[in-house]
């Protein structure tokens, strides 16, 4: 590759932007008594370093679970422990038991930011670079441009609180798209063990690999592959959970911490169906907890079922990526106890299809950043978010010239509109509609951002703007869910047609 | 949709580059800023709240107004915008005042003024012809040149982290260069005269302008062999040039002449009371001279040639002392530096207008190399002027290296030889700016940005000149690679050694001397290349 230097430049730009953004304020800065996610991460270092493994997930006089108790899987805990050793070396006060609560200093901020940057540099960024290099059918220049856009995606830069699981998930996708299924599933198991939210992506992985085994024939090679995969998965899980398998109560407690069912259908303002629906009808208060649980489970399951079945029947690398998007989106929209940051789990696979449907992906990524606006404002990140969003938009516009790629074919809607035209011959305005929708959506987002920043909400409705932001993003996401499902469905159909023709 | 496409500039790489760097500048807003931030705030306050007659007398703050009047007027205009941000920053007695609104206003004023710089770069890219190689966008000289200028590491850290208004001043300079390339000499002269009254450091390159305009504009024709046709001297042009310069100066200095304050203004502009070198030695000839002196005195003490009691106690590297006595080598006076600078500049200033009589070189030589690349010759001369003054000037600041780096960028895309000199000069010059940012949060930024710029400039120019001989020989490669270990030693290893308390100045000393070697080498190479070019012309002619 002659243009490797441009790739280096792109990575350096990504790193520079990450570091400059990290100079800004962080979540919960100077806000006692609970502070924010920053304090949570620091507290985990304190807990894991000072307490024996057996007490990490248990409430005790040394470990008040109400105060940012550990609620991530073991790998995150080990990671915190590792960071804690470094922290101990630099300044033991940072992780002293009890006394270090709410510790804030310039040097400590620098340390925390560095841990994130280094982890990013080691896990996430190489995965992005490799993924872009492995893309087929596009020129070197496009690969580099693609890497630039992915690295500049503002959501990940702004919520810079250890999204290592995404890095591992990306390694998983990378492994699978390079036909190293074993490595891919190992990486993905690590991702799940970093953060349980990775389960959003688990179904497509499962379906794709299962489909592949079926395709190879369950009696021959497929079975061997299946056994190998199962071994890998079990082995990696056992390895990660080893210290907690000693007692049954340990394992159960960790699981209880990981899936806090009693925390309700949703918290704060999330751009999903339940929160948006809540504007009209207070479901959260009307329905009992277990009905909410069943309701959300059923709707999630129904919404992701078609795509998953397709994937099992026709496992393809492309279909896999799109199913990742639609499954994660279904989870985000319908599942129980969703956090607004979970949209990042959808954004990551969308980044992967950036080069295939640049227009829609850019649009989606803009909406996803916008949906986190209330959160970003709370952390005083307005300026960096606006700047990085614009930078991302410019990067996408110049590297993919997205506005010229709005024909039906480039939106991957060709086969869909052809099949619709069989019944409705006048259905020729699809790409026009999408262009107008884009304009409307962008204008709404800009206006809402301006209003949120400049106007004071009326006294009766203090949350007016954040609810509006969620509602608008939710509408957008619903549209995207439909769109991605259409792509998945009709893509396989066209594949079948081609088979018939051949 | 089409309108949107045009508005966002699809495929328009130049606006993408410019917007991209502007956004990066916005991200740099919360970074560290030096005392220059307070300097400029103080000037805002002075020009806003005091009458003109007080501007150059006011001394409440230690950061008195020491830029020429146009800059003062510029601050005056800015202050009328500033009052809508925060009235308090315009109070002269509010020393070291810094609210978040003040910060935003000052940072944005720098970013906004850079529009002029972007425009100037655009104009320069139009008129500079580089070597044409590939069809790929990233291999086009125009693209490379705009990245080199717009994303210049030095400007980014000096203006947008350290805090200064160099961007638009360099914009004025580049614009005037572009105008000269476009044969719009009067405009070029006007812009440069204005620039001089914004910041007088540009006097360093004034000889190049003077001689070039005199030779190429005031003489309307050449003899067929390229030498001067003395009869073609145009008095109209000389007078109009003079008039432009005079009017600009009158506008700037007139009010102070009327107030009878000129001596005071000049005493502020040229403070010769400062020492030969800044606390941190700018990496020039004097840094090497000082270092040699240090080494000799240490050796002398060891071998008992020197009497320890006679050695002046003040150490130059302690950072506080402005005046410094050399122990072994003779001390340098301002006059000596002036003479050195003048000699260095004059030699090539004479070369530039190719009056062969002075040099005793055949008249035909220069017409070969000079005539077809008239403005290019001027550009080389300008760079050499800037670099020579940097090498030998009195109390040179390390930031002054930008004065040579930016015009040199224009040359770098034209010829492999120039590219090689440019790369050595920029890399060492930029590295020598590192001590400007010494705070921990900015450490990754400066390293990342430096790597970004250096890797890009070296690789892109290598691609551009890939068909010619390699840009660096082994010695140069070794030297440039040495910057890496130097940085590691100075910023990562040294703070953990016991020398940190005893000899805190060692990192600065090392940086300055190491960079001085590279810059001196680049200066020498540029000088030689100018002379060799003429020699090539000679052989070709024969």
PDB file of C-alpha atoms in Angstrom, chain A residues 2-3 5-6 8-9 12-13 15-17 19-21 23-24 110 141 383-384 387-388 390-391 393-394 397-398 401 403-404 435 438-439, chain B residues 1 4-5 8 10 12 16 19 23-24 26-31 108 136-138 440-441 444-445 448-449 451-452 455-456 459-460 463 466:
ATOM      1  CA  UNK A   2       1.579   3.186  -1.198  1.00  0.00           C
ATOM      2  CA  UNK A   3      -0.762   5.469   0.677  1.00  0.00           C
ATOM      3  CA  UNK A   5       1.018   7.558   5.189  1.00  0.00           C
ATOM      4  CA  UNK A   6      -2.458   8.944   4.621  1.00  0.00           C
ATOM      5  CA  UNK A   8      -1.304   7.313   9.566  1.00  0.00           C
ATOM      6  CA  UNK A   9      -2.411  10.892   9.117  1.00  0.00           C
ATOM      7  CA  UNK A  12      -3.372  10.930  14.053  1.00  0.00           C
ATOM      8  CA  UNK A  13      -6.289  13.225  13.282  1.00  0.00           C
ATOM      9  CA  UNK A  15      -6.275  10.783  18.122  1.00  0.00           C
ATOM     10  CA  UNK A  16      -5.830  14.548  18.163  1.00  0.00           C
ATOM     11  CA  UNK A  17      -9.563  15.148  18.093  1.00  0.00           C
ATOM     12  CA  UNK A  19      -7.465  14.245  23.068  1.00  0.00           C
ATOM     13  CA  UNK A  20      -8.608  17.833  22.474  1.00  0.00           C
ATOM     14  CA  UNK A  21     -12.193  16.875  23.261  1.00  0.00           C
ATOM     15  CA  UNK A  23      -9.659  18.465  27.700  1.00  0.00           C
ATOM     16  CA  UNK A  24     -13.250  19.548  28.199  1.00  0.00           C
ATOM     17  CA  UNK A 110      -5.269  13.576  32.900  1.00  0.00           C
ATOM     18  CA  UNK A 141      -8.453   6.363  -1.227  1.00  0.00           C
ATOM     19  CA  UNK A 383     -19.051  23.299  21.962  1.00  0.00           C
ATOM     20  CA  UNK A 384     -17.087  20.100  21.266  1.00  0.00           C
ATOM     21  CA  UNK A 387     -17.607  21.109  16.364  1.00  0.00           C
ATOM     22  CA  UNK A 388     -17.066  17.368  16.059  1.00  0.00           C
ATOM     23  CA  UNK A 390     -19.679  19.435  11.849  1.00  0.00           C
ATOM     24  CA  UNK A 391     -16.260  17.906  11.286  1.00  0.00           C
ATOM     25  CA  UNK A 393     -20.426  15.833   8.473  1.00  0.00           C
ATOM     26  CA  UNK A 394     -17.809  17.605   6.372  1.00  0.00           C
ATOM     27  CA  UNK A 397     -19.682  14.933   2.537  1.00  0.00           C
ATOM     28  CA  UNK A 398     -16.221  15.321   1.021  1.00  0.00           C
ATOM     29  CA  UNK A 401     -20.055  13.097  -1.833  1.00  0.00           C
ATOM     30  CA  UNK A 403     -25.600  14.188  -1.839  1.00  0.00           C
ATOM     31  CA  UNK A 404     -24.872  12.728  -5.219  1.00  0.00           C
ATOM     32  CA  UNK A 435     -34.063  13.528   0.190  1.00  0.00           C
ATOM     33  CA  UNK A 438     -33.358  14.187   5.184  1.00  0.00           C
ATOM     34  CA  UNK A 439     -33.717  17.935   4.791  1.00  0.00           C
TER      35      UNK A 439
ATOM     36  CA  UNK B   1     -30.657  19.396  -2.703  1.00  0.00           C
ATOM     37  CA  UNK B   4     -27.210  22.176  -0.434  1.00  0.00           C
ATOM     38  CA  UNK B   5     -24.592  20.335  -2.426  1.00  0.00           C
ATOM     39  CA  UNK B   8     -21.530  22.411   1.622  1.00  0.00           C
ATOM     40  CA  UNK B  10     -19.188  18.664  -2.246  1.00  0.00           C
ATOM     41  CA  UNK B  12     -14.442  20.955  -2.973  1.00  0.00           C
ATOM     42  CA  UNK B  16     -13.064  20.977   3.355  1.00  0.00           C
ATOM     43  CA  UNK B  19     -13.224  24.123   7.435  1.00  0.00           C
ATOM     44  CA  UNK B  23     -12.981  23.172  13.500  1.00  0.00           C
ATOM     45  CA  UNK B  24      -9.743  21.857  14.941  1.00  0.00           C
ATOM     46  CA  UNK B  26     -12.317  25.553  17.782  1.00  0.00           C
ATOM     47  CA  UNK B  27     -11.472  22.360  19.625  1.00  0.00           C
ATOM     48  CA  UNK B  28      -8.250  23.958  20.846  1.00  0.00           C
ATOM     49  CA  UNK B  29     -10.153  26.745  22.651  1.00  0.00           C
ATOM     50  CA  UNK B  30      -9.958  25.236  26.151  1.00  0.00           C
ATOM     51  CA  UNK B  31      -6.224  24.531  25.936  1.00  0.00           C
ATOM     52  CA  UNK B 108     -12.704  33.337  18.292  1.00  0.00           C
ATOM     53  CA  UNK B 136      -4.722  11.888  -8.008  1.00  0.00           C
ATOM     54  CA  UNK B 137      -5.944  14.767  -5.907  1.00  0.00           C
ATOM     55  CA  UNK B 138      -3.621  13.969  -3.049  1.00  0.00           C
ATOM     56  CA  UNK B 440       0.972  18.211  30.679  1.00  0.00           C
ATOM     57  CA  UNK B 441      -2.458  18.293  28.967  1.00  0.00           C
ATOM     58  CA  UNK B 444      -0.094  14.826  23.590  1.00  0.00           C
ATOM     59  CA  UNK B 445      -1.556  17.572  21.429  1.00  0.00           C
ATOM     60  CA  UNK B 448       0.259  14.358  17.786  1.00  0.00           C
ATOM     61  CA  UNK B 449       0.005  17.528  15.731  1.00  0.00           C
ATOM     62  CA  UNK B 451       3.668  13.947  13.972  1.00  0.00           C
ATOM     63  CA  UNK B 452       0.645  14.693  11.821  1.00  0.00           C
ATOM     64  CA  UNK B 455       4.562  12.662   8.494  1.00  0.00           C
ATOM     65  CA  UNK B 456       2.279  14.338   6.024  1.00  0.00           C
ATOM     66  CA  UNK B 459       5.512  11.594   2.769  1.00  0.00           C
ATOM     67  CA  UNK B 460       3.561  13.836   0.443  1.00  0.00           C
ATOM     68  CA  UNK B 463       5.497  11.089  -3.338  1.00  0.00           C
ATOM     69  CA  UNK B 466       9.428  10.145  -6.152  1.00  0.00           C
TER      70      UNK B 466
END
